[in-house]
Coordinates of C-alpha atoms and ligand atoms in Angstrom, one line a residue:
X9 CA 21.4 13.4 -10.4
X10 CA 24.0 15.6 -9.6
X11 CA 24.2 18.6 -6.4
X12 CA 26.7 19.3 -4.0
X13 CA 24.6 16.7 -1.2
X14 CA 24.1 14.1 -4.0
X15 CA 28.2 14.2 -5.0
X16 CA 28.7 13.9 -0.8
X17 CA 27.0 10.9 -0.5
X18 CA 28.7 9.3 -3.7
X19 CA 32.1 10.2 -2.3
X20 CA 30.8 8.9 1.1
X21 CA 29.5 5.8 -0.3
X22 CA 32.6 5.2 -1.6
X23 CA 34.3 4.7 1.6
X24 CA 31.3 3.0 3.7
X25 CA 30.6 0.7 0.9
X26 CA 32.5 -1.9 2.3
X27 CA 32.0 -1.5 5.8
X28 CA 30.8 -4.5 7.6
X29 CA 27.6 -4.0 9.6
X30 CA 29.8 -6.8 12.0
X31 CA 32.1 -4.0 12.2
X32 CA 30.0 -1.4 12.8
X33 CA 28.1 -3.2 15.4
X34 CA 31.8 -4.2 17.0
X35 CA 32.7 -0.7 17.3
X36 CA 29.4 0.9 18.6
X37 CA 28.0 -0.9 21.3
X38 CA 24.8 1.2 21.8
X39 CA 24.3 1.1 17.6
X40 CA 21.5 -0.9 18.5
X41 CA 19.3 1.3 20.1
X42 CA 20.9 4.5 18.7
X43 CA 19.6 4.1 15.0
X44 CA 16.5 3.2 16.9
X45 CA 13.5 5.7 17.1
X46 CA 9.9 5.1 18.6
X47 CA 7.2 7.5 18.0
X48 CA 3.3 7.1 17.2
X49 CA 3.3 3.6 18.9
X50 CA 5.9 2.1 16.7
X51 CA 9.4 0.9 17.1
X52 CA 11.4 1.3 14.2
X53 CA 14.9 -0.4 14.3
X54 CA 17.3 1.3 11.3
X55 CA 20.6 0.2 13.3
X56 CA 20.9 -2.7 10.3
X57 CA 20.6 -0.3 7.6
X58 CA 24.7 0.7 6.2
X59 CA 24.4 4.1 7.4
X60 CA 26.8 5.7 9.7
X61 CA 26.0 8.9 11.6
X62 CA 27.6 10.7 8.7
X63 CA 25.3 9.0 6.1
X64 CA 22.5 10.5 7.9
X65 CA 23.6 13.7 8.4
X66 CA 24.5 13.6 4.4
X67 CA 21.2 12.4 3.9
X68 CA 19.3 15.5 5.5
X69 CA 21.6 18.0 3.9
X70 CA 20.3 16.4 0.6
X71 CA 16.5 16.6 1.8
X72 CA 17.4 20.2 3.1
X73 CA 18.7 20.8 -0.5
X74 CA 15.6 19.3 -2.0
X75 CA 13.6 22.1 0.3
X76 CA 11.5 19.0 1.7
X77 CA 10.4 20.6 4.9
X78 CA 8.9 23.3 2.1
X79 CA 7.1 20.8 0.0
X80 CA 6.0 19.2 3.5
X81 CA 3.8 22.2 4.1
X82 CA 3.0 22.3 0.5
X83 CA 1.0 19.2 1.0
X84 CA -0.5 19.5 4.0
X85 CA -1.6 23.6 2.6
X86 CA -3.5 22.2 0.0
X87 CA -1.2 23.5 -2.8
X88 CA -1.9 21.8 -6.1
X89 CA 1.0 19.7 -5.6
X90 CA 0.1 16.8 -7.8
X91 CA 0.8 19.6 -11.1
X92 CA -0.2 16.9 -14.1
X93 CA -3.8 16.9 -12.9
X94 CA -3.5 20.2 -11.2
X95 CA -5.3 19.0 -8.3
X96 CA -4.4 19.3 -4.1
X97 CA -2.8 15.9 -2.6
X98 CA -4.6 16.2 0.5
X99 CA -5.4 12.2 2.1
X100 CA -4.3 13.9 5.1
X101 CA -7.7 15.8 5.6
X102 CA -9.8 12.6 5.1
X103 CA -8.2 11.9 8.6
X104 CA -8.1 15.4 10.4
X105 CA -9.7 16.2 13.5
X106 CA -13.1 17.6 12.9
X107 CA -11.6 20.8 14.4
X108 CA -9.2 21.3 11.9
X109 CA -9.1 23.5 9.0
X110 CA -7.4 22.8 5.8
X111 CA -8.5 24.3 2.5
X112 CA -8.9 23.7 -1.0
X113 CA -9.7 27.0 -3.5
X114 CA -10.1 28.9 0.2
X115 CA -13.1 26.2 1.1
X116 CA -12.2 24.3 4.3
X117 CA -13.0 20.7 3.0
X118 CA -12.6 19.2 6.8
X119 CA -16.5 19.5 7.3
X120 CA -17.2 18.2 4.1
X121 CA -15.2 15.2 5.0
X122 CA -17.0 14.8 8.3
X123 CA -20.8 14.9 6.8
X124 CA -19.8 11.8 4.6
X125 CA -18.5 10.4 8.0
X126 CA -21.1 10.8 9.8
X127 CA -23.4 9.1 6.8
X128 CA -21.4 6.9 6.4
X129 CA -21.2 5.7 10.1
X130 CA -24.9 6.0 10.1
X131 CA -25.3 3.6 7.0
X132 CA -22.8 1.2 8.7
X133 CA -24.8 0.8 12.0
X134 CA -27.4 0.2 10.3
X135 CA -26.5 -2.7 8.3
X136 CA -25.1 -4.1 11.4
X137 CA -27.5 -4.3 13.7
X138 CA -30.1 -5.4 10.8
X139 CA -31.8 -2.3 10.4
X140 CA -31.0 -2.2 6.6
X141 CA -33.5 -5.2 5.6
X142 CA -32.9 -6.3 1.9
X143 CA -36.2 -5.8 -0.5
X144 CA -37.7 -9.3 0.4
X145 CA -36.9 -8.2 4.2
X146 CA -34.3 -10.1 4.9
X147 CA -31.1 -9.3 6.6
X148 CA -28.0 -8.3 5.4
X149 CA -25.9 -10.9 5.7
X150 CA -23.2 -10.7 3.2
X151 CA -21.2 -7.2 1.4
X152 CA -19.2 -7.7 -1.8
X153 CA -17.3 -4.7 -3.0
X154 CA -16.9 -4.3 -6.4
X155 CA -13.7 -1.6 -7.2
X156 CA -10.1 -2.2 -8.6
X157 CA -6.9 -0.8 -7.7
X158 CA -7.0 1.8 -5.1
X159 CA -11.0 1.2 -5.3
X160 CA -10.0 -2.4 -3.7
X161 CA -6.3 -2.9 -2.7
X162 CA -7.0 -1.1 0.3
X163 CA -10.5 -2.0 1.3
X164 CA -9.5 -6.1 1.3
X165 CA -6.0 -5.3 2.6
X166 CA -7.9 -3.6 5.5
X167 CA -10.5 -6.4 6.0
X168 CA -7.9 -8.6 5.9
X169 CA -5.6 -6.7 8.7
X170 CA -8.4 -6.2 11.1
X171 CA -10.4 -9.2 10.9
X172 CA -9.8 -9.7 15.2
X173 CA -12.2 -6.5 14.9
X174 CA -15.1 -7.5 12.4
X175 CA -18.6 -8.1 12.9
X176 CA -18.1 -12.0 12.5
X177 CA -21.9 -12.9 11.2
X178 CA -21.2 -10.6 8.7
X179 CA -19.6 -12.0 5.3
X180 CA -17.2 -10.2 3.1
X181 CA -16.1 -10.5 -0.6
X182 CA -13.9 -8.7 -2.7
X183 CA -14.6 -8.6 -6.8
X184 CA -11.8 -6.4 -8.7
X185 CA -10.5 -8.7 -11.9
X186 CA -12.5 -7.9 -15.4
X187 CA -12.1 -12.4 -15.4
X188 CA -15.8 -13.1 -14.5
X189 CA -14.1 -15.6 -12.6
X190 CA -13.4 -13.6 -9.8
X191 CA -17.5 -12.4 -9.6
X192 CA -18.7 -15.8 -10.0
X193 CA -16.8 -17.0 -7.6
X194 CA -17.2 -14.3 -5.2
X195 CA -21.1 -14.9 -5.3
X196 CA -21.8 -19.3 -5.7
X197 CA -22.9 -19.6 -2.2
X198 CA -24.6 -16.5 -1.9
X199 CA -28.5 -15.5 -1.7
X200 CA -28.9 -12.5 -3.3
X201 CA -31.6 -11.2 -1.0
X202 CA -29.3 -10.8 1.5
X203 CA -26.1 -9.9 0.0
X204 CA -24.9 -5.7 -0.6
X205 CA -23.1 -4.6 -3.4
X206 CA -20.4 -1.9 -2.9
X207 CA -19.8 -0.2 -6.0
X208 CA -16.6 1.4 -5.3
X209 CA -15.0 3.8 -7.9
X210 CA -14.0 7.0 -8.0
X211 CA -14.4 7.9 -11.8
X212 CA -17.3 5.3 -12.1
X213 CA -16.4 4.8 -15.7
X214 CA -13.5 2.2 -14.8
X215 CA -14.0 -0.9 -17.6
X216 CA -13.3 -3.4 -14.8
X217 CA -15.4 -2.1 -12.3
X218 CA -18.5 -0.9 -13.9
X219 CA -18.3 -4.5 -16.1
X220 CA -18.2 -6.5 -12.2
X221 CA -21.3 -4.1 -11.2
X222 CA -23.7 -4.9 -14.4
X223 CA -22.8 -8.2 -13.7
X224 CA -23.6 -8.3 -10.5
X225 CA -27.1 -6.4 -10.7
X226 CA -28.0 -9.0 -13.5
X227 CA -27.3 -11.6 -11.1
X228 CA -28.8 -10.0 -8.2
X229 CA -32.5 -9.0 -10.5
X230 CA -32.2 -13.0 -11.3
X231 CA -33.2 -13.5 -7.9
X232 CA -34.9 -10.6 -6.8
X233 CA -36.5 -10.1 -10.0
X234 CA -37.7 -6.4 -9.5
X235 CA -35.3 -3.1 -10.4
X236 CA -36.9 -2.1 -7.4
X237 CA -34.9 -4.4 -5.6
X238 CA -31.6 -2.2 -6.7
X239 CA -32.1 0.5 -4.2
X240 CA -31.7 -2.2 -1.1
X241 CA -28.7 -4.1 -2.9
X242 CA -26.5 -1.4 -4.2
X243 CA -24.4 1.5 -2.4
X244 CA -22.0 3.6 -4.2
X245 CA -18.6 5.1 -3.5
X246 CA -17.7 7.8 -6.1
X247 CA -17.1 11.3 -7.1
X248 CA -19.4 11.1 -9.8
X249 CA -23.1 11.7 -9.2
X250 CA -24.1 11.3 -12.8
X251 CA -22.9 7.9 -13.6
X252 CA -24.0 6.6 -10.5
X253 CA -27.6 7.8 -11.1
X254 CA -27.3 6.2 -14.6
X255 CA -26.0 2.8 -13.1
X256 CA -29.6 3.1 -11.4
X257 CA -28.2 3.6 -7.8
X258 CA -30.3 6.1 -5.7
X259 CA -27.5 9.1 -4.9
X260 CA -29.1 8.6 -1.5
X261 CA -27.2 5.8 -1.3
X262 CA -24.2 7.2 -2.7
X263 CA -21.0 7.9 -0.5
X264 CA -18.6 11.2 -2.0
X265 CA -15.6 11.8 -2.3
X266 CA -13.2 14.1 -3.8
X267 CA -10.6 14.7 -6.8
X268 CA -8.0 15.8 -4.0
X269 CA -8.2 12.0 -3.1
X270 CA -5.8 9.8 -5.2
X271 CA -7.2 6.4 -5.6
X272 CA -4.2 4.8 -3.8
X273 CA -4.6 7.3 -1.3
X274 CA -8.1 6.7 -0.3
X275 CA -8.8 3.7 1.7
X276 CA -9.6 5.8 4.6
X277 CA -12.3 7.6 2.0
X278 CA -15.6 6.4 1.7
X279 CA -13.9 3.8 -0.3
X280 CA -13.4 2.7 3.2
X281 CA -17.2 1.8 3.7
X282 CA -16.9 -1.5 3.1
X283 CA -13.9 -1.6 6.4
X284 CA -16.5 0.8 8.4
X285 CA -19.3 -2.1 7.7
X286 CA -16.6 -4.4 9.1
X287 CA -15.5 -2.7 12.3
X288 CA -17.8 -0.4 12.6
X289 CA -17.6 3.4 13.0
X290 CA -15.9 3.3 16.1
X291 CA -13.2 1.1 15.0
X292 CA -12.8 3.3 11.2
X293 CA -12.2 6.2 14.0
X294 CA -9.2 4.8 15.6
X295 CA -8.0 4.0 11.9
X296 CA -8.3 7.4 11.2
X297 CA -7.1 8.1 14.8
X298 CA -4.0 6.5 13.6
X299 CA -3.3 7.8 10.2
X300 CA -3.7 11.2 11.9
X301 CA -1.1 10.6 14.4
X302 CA 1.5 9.9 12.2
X303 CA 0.4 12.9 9.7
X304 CA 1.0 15.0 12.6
X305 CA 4.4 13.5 13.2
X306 CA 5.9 13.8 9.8
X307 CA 4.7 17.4 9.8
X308 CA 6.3 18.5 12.8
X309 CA 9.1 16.2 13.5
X310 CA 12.5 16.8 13.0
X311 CA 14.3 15.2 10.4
X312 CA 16.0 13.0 12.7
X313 CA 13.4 11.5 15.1
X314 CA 11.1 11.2 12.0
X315 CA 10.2 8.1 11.3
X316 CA 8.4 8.6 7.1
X317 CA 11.4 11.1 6.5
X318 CA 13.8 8.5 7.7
X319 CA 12.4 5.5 5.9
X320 CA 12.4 7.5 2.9
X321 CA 16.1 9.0 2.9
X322 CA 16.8 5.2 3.5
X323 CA 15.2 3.7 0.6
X324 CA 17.0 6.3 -1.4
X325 CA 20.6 5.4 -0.2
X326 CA 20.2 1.9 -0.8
X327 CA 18.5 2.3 -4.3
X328 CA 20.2 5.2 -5.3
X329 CA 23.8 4.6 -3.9
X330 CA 23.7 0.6 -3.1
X331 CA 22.2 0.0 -6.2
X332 CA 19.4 -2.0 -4.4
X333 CA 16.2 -2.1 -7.5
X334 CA 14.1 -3.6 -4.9
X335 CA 12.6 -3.9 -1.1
X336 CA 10.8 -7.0 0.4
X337 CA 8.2 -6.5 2.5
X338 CA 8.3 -9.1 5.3
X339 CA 5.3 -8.8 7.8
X340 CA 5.4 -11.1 10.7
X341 CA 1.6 -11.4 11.0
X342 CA -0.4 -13.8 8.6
X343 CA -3.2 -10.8 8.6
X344 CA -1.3 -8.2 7.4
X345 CA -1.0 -11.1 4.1
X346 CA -2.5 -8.2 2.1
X347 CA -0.2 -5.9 3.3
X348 CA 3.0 -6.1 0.5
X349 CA 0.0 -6.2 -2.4
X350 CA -0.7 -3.1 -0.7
X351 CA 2.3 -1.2 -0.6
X352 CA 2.8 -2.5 -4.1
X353 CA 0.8 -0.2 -5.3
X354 CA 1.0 2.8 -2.9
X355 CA 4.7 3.1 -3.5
X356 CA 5.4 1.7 -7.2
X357 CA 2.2 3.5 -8.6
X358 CA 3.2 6.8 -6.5
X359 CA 7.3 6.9 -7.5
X360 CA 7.2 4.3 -11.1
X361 CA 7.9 7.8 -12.9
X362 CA 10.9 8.5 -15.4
X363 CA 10.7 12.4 -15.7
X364 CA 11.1 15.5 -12.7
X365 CA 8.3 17.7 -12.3
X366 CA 9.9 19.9 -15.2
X367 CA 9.6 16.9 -17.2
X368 CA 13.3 15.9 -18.1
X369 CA 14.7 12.9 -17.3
X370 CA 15.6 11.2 -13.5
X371 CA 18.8 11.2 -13.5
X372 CA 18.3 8.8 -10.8
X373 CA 16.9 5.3 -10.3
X374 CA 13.5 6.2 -8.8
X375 CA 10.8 3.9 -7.2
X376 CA 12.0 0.6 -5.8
X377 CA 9.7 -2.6 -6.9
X378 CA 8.3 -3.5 -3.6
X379 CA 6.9 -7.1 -2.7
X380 CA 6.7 -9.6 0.1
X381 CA 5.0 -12.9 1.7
X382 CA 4.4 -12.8 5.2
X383 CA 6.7 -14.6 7.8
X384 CA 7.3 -17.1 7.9
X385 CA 6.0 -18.4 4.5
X386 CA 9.0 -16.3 2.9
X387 CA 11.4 -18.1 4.8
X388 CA 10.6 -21.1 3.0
X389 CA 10.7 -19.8 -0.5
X390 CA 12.8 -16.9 -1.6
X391 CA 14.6 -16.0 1.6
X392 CA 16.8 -18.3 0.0
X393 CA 18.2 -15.6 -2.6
X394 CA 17.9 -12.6 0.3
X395 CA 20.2 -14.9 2.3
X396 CA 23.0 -16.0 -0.5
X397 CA 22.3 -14.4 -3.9
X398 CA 24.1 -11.7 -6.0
X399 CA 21.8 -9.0 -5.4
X400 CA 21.2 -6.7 -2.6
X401 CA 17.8 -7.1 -1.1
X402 CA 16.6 -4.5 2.0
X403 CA 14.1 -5.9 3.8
X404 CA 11.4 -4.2 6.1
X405 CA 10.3 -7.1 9.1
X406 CA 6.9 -5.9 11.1
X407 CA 6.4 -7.7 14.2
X408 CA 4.1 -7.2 17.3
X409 CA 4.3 -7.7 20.7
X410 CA 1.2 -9.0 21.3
X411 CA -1.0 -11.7 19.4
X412 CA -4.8 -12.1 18.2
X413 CA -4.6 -15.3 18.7
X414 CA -2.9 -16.9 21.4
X415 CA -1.9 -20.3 21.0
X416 CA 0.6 -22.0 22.9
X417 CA 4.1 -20.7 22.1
X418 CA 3.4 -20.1 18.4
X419 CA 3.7 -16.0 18.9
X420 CA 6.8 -16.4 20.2
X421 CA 8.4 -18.8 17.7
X422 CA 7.0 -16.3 15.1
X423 CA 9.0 -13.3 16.8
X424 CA 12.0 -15.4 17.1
X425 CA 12.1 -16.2 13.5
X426 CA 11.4 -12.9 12.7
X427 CA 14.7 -11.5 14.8
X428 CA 16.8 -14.5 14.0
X429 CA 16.2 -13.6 9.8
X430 CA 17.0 -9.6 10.8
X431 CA 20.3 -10.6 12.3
X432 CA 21.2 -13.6 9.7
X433 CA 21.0 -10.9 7.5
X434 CA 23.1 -8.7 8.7
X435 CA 25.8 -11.0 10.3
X436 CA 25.8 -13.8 8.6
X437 CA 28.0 -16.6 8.9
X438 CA 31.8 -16.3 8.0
X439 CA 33.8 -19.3 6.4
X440 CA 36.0 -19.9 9.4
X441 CA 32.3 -20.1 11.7
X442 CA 31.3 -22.6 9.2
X443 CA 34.7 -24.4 9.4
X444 CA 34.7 -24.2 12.9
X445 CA 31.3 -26.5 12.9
X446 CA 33.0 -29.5 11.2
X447 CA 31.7 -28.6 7.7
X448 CA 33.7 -30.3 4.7
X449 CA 36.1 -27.9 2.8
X450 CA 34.3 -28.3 -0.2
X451 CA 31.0 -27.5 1.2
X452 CA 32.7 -24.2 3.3
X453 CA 32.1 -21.8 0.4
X454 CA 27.8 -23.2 0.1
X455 CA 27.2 -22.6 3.4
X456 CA 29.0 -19.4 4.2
X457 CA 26.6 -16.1 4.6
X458 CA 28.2 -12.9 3.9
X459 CA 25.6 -11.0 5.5
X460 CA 26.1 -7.1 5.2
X461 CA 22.2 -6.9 4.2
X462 CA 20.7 -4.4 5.3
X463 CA 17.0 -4.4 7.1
X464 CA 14.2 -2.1 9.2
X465 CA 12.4 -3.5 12.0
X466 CA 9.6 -2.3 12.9
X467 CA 7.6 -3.7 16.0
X468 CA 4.4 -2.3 17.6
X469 CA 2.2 -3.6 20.4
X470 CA -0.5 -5.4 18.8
X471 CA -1.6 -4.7 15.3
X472 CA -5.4 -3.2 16.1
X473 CA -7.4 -0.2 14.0
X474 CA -5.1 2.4 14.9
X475 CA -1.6 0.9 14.9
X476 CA -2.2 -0.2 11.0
X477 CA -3.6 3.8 10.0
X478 CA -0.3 4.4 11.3
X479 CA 1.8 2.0 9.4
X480 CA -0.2 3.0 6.5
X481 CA 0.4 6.6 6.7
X482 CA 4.1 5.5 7.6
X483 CA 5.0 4.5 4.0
X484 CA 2.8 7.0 2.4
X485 CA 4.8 9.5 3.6
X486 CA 8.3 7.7 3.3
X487 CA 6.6 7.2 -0.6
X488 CA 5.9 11.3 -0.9
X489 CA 9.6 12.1 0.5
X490 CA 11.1 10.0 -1.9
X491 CA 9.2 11.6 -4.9
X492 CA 10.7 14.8 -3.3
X493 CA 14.3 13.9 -3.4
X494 CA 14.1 12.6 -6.8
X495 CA 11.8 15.4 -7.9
X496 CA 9.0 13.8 -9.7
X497 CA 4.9 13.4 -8.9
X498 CA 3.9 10.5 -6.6
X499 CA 0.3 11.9 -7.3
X500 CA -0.6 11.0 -10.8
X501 CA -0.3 7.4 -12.8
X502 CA -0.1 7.9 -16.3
X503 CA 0.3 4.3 -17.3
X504 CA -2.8 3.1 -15.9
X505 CA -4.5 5.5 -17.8
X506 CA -2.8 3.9 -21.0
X507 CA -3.9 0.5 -20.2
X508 CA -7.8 1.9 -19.8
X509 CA -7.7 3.0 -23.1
X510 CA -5.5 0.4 -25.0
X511 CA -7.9 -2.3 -23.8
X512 CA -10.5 -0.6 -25.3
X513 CA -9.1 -0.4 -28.7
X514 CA -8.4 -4.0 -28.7
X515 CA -12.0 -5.5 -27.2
X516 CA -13.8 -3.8 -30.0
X517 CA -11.5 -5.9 -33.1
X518 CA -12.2 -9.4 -30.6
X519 CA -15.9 -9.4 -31.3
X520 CA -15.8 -8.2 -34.9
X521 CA -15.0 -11.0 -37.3
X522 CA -12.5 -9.7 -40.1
X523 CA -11.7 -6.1 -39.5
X524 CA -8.1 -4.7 -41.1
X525 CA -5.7 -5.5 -37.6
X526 CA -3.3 -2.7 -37.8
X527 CA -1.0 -3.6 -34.8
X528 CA 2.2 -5.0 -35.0
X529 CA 2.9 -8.8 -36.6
X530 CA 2.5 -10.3 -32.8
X531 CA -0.4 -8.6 -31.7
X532 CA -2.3 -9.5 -34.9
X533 CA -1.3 -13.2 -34.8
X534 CA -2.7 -13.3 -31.0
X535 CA -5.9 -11.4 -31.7
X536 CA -6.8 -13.2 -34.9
X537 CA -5.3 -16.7 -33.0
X538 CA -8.4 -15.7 -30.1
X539 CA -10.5 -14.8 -32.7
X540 CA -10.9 -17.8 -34.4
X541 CA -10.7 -20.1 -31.2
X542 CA -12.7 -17.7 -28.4
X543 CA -15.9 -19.9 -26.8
Ligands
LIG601 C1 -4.8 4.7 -8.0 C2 -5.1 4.6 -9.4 C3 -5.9 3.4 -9.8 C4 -7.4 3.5 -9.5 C5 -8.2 2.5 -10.3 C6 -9.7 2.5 -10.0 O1 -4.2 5.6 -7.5 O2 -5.6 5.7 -10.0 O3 -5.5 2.2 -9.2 O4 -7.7 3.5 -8.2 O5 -7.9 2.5 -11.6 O6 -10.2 3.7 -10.4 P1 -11.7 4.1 -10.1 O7 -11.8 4.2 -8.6 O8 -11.9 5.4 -10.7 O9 -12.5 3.0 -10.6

């Protein structure tokens, strides 16, 4: 990538490179708090990134080049920003006030998104307080949702973050993977009568999902044994009326969406009725209260106090200039487990593209892979090679002040690990420290830390409903600036599209018994090896 703020940062890379965050601590004393900035409810701690004051200012002349404050608007104006599928981008309005206006085609779509609220919050209290009776009028008692990728990442991820908030005599189950596996095990210890299925996809044609769903009405009508029975068992989340009326799923039980929703982007959708059942309406509220709040602060905050815009510019400098092909993930809170699986796709779906928006090549490295464990877990495993291997490994730490879970001192030997690993990183341990502890020569080099690797913190009071639509929206919008710099489309996903169809091709030649394979040499040696041997 070349421009006159992409050559300033190489040139200036060149002479930070090997700049010691020990040093730059040493000579700053209020570096600590000055790379610091806390807005929305979150504390977010860049002072361990290798950035000097300069680096930023580099940074922002390159987003200013890249007319990011422009493409800003575009998004939140409803501009067909995501050009592939020539569609709007606009997540943001599944979360505005029900004041607001934004529109699509000159059609304000914020009411639109507040009717399926509204039933949808309607729907949820009912199943709650044991209103919705299954069809041998029993209560519901257990909800499986049936979706894949953003139809399911974000709906278990947010189950998973919020359980402190659930409705605890209520049971829920996630079923994504095609491997009946994951179905059959979801439902063993389940009665049918009192079990909802949430058919979650937005295309409703998805192999995986609509496979789980047939699957799961067969086992359902085993029980129940009247179609009847359907109506009480099954709910849809979709944008496509027609296949959810074939399915056999009354479109009064059907919760809409829109093609201005990406499927990564939509967990606060009515692909979100499965969190709503969860923690109720009121609690989906505060989610949305969240994501809202930090939309609002990534559109109107300067460059420099804001947070996504920051986070973003960051990634790029260590990717980009550092050569860093990664980022771990490390959430100090086992509930947010889901959380890196999350992000996983938000970010490496959104920015895994090779060409710009004209279509020629990147000529930069784009998306990082993202991945994580939470703390401390990690520490125990593959901190090892954050710590002391050859490659260069930023690390985002979220922490929170306050626990779910009180139990003696654990929350604060959590936090303590969780600042001890930030500052490890960064600081290390020199040869003469090690020395200086008795070590043996020999062992000096082993047990020496170079540090110099770089790490966010993030902290925030407590992790309830709003606080995670805010870390949420957070990344989303760090993932959208990148895609600006680099100029590509975080909206569209090409190569899932390719494995839908490729999967297809290929499960027609498995049940046949000798048709012509015309793959390559390995491809028909593995299908004709399963072939022969499938059960
Ligand atoms: C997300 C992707 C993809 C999608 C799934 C499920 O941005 O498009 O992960 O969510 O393929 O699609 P359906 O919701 O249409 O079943």
């Amino acid at each position: 990538m070349s421009s006159r703020a992409w050559e300033a940062l190489k040139q200036h890379h060149a002479e930070v490179k090997d700049v010691h965050l020990r040093e730059l601590f040493a000579k700053d004393e209020g570096r600590g708090t000055r790379f610091a900035v806390e807005a929305c409810g979150l504390y977010v701690d860049f002072s361990k990134q290798r950035i000097t004051s300069r680096t930023l200012e580099l940074l922002f002349s390159l987003a200013a080049e890249r007319a990011l404050g422009q493409r800003i608007e575009a998004m939140f104006k409803g501009e067909r920003i995501n050009i592939t599928e020539d569609r709007a981008v606009l997540h943001v309005a599944l979360r505005a006030p029900k004041t607001a206006t934004i529109s699509v085609d000159g059609v304000n779509v914020v009411p639109q998104v507040h009717a399926v609220l509204g039933r949808m919050g309607e729907f949820a209290e009912r199943v709650r307080s044991g209103r919705w009776l299954g069809y041998t009028g029993k209560r519901i008692k257990n909800v499986v949702n049936i979706g894949i990728g953003g139809s399911d990442l974000g709906p278990v991820m947010a189950y998973e973050a919020l359980r402190a908030y659930t409705q605890r005599d209520l049971t829920f189950r996630f079923v994504s993977n095609v491997d009946g596996t994951d179905l059959a095990e979801a439902t063993r210890d389940l009665d049918a009568a009192e079990t909802l299925f949430i058919v979650a996809s937005k295309t409703f044609t998805t192999q995986e999902t609509m496979m789980n769903a047939a699957s799961a009405r067969a086992w359902s009508l085993a029980s129940l044994k009247d179609d009847a029975s359907v109506a009480k068992h099954f709910v849809a989340v979709s944008t496509n009326e027609a296949e959810v009326k074939k399915f056999g799923i009354d479109p009064a039980n059907m919760f809409g969406f829109w093609d201005w929703v990406g499927g990564r982007y939509s967990m606060e959708s009515a692909i979100g009725l499965s969190t709503m059942l969860a923690v109720g309406p009121s609690g989906f509220a505060q989610l949305l209260q969240g994501f809202h709040t930090m939309d609002e602060h990534f559109r109107s905050t300067p460059f420099e106090k804001n947070l996504p815009v920051l986070m973003g510019l960051l990634g790029v400098w260590n990717s980009d200039f550092f050569g860093a092909h990664t980022l771990a993930v490390l959430p100090y809170d086992q509930y947010l487990k889901r959380f890196p699986a999350y992000l996983q796709q938000l970010t490496m779906e959104s920015n895994g593209k090779r060409v710009t928006l004209g279509g020629a090549d990147v000529k930069a490295g784009t998306g990082a892979v993202y991945w994580g464990e939470p703390g401390t877990n990690g520490q125990h495993s593959f901190y090892q090679l954050i710590h002391q291997g050859t490659r260069l490994v930023p690390c985002d730490f979220v922490g929170f002040m306050k626990s779910h879970n009180p139990l003696g001192n654990h929350h604060d030997v959590l936090m303590a690990n969780l600042f001890a690993q930030g500052e490890a990183l960064a600081f290390g341990k020199t040869a003469e420290q090690v020395r200086a502890e008795g070590v043996a020569e020999k062992l000096v080099p082993h047990r020496t830390f170079p540090g110099n690797r770089p790490s966010t913190t993030i902290l925030a009071e407590r992790l309830d409903p709003a606080t995670l639509g805010t870390l949420v929206a957070l990344y989303e919008h760090a993932t959208y600036t990148q895609s600006v710099i680099w100029d590509i489309n975080a909206f569209d996903q090409w190569g899932v599209e390719l494995g839908k169809v490729l999967a297809k091709r290929i499960g027609s030649e498995l049940e046949a018994t000798d048709p012509k394979l015309e793959h390559d040499s390995s491809t028909n040696a593995l299908v004709k090896r399963y072939r022969s041997r499938r059960g």
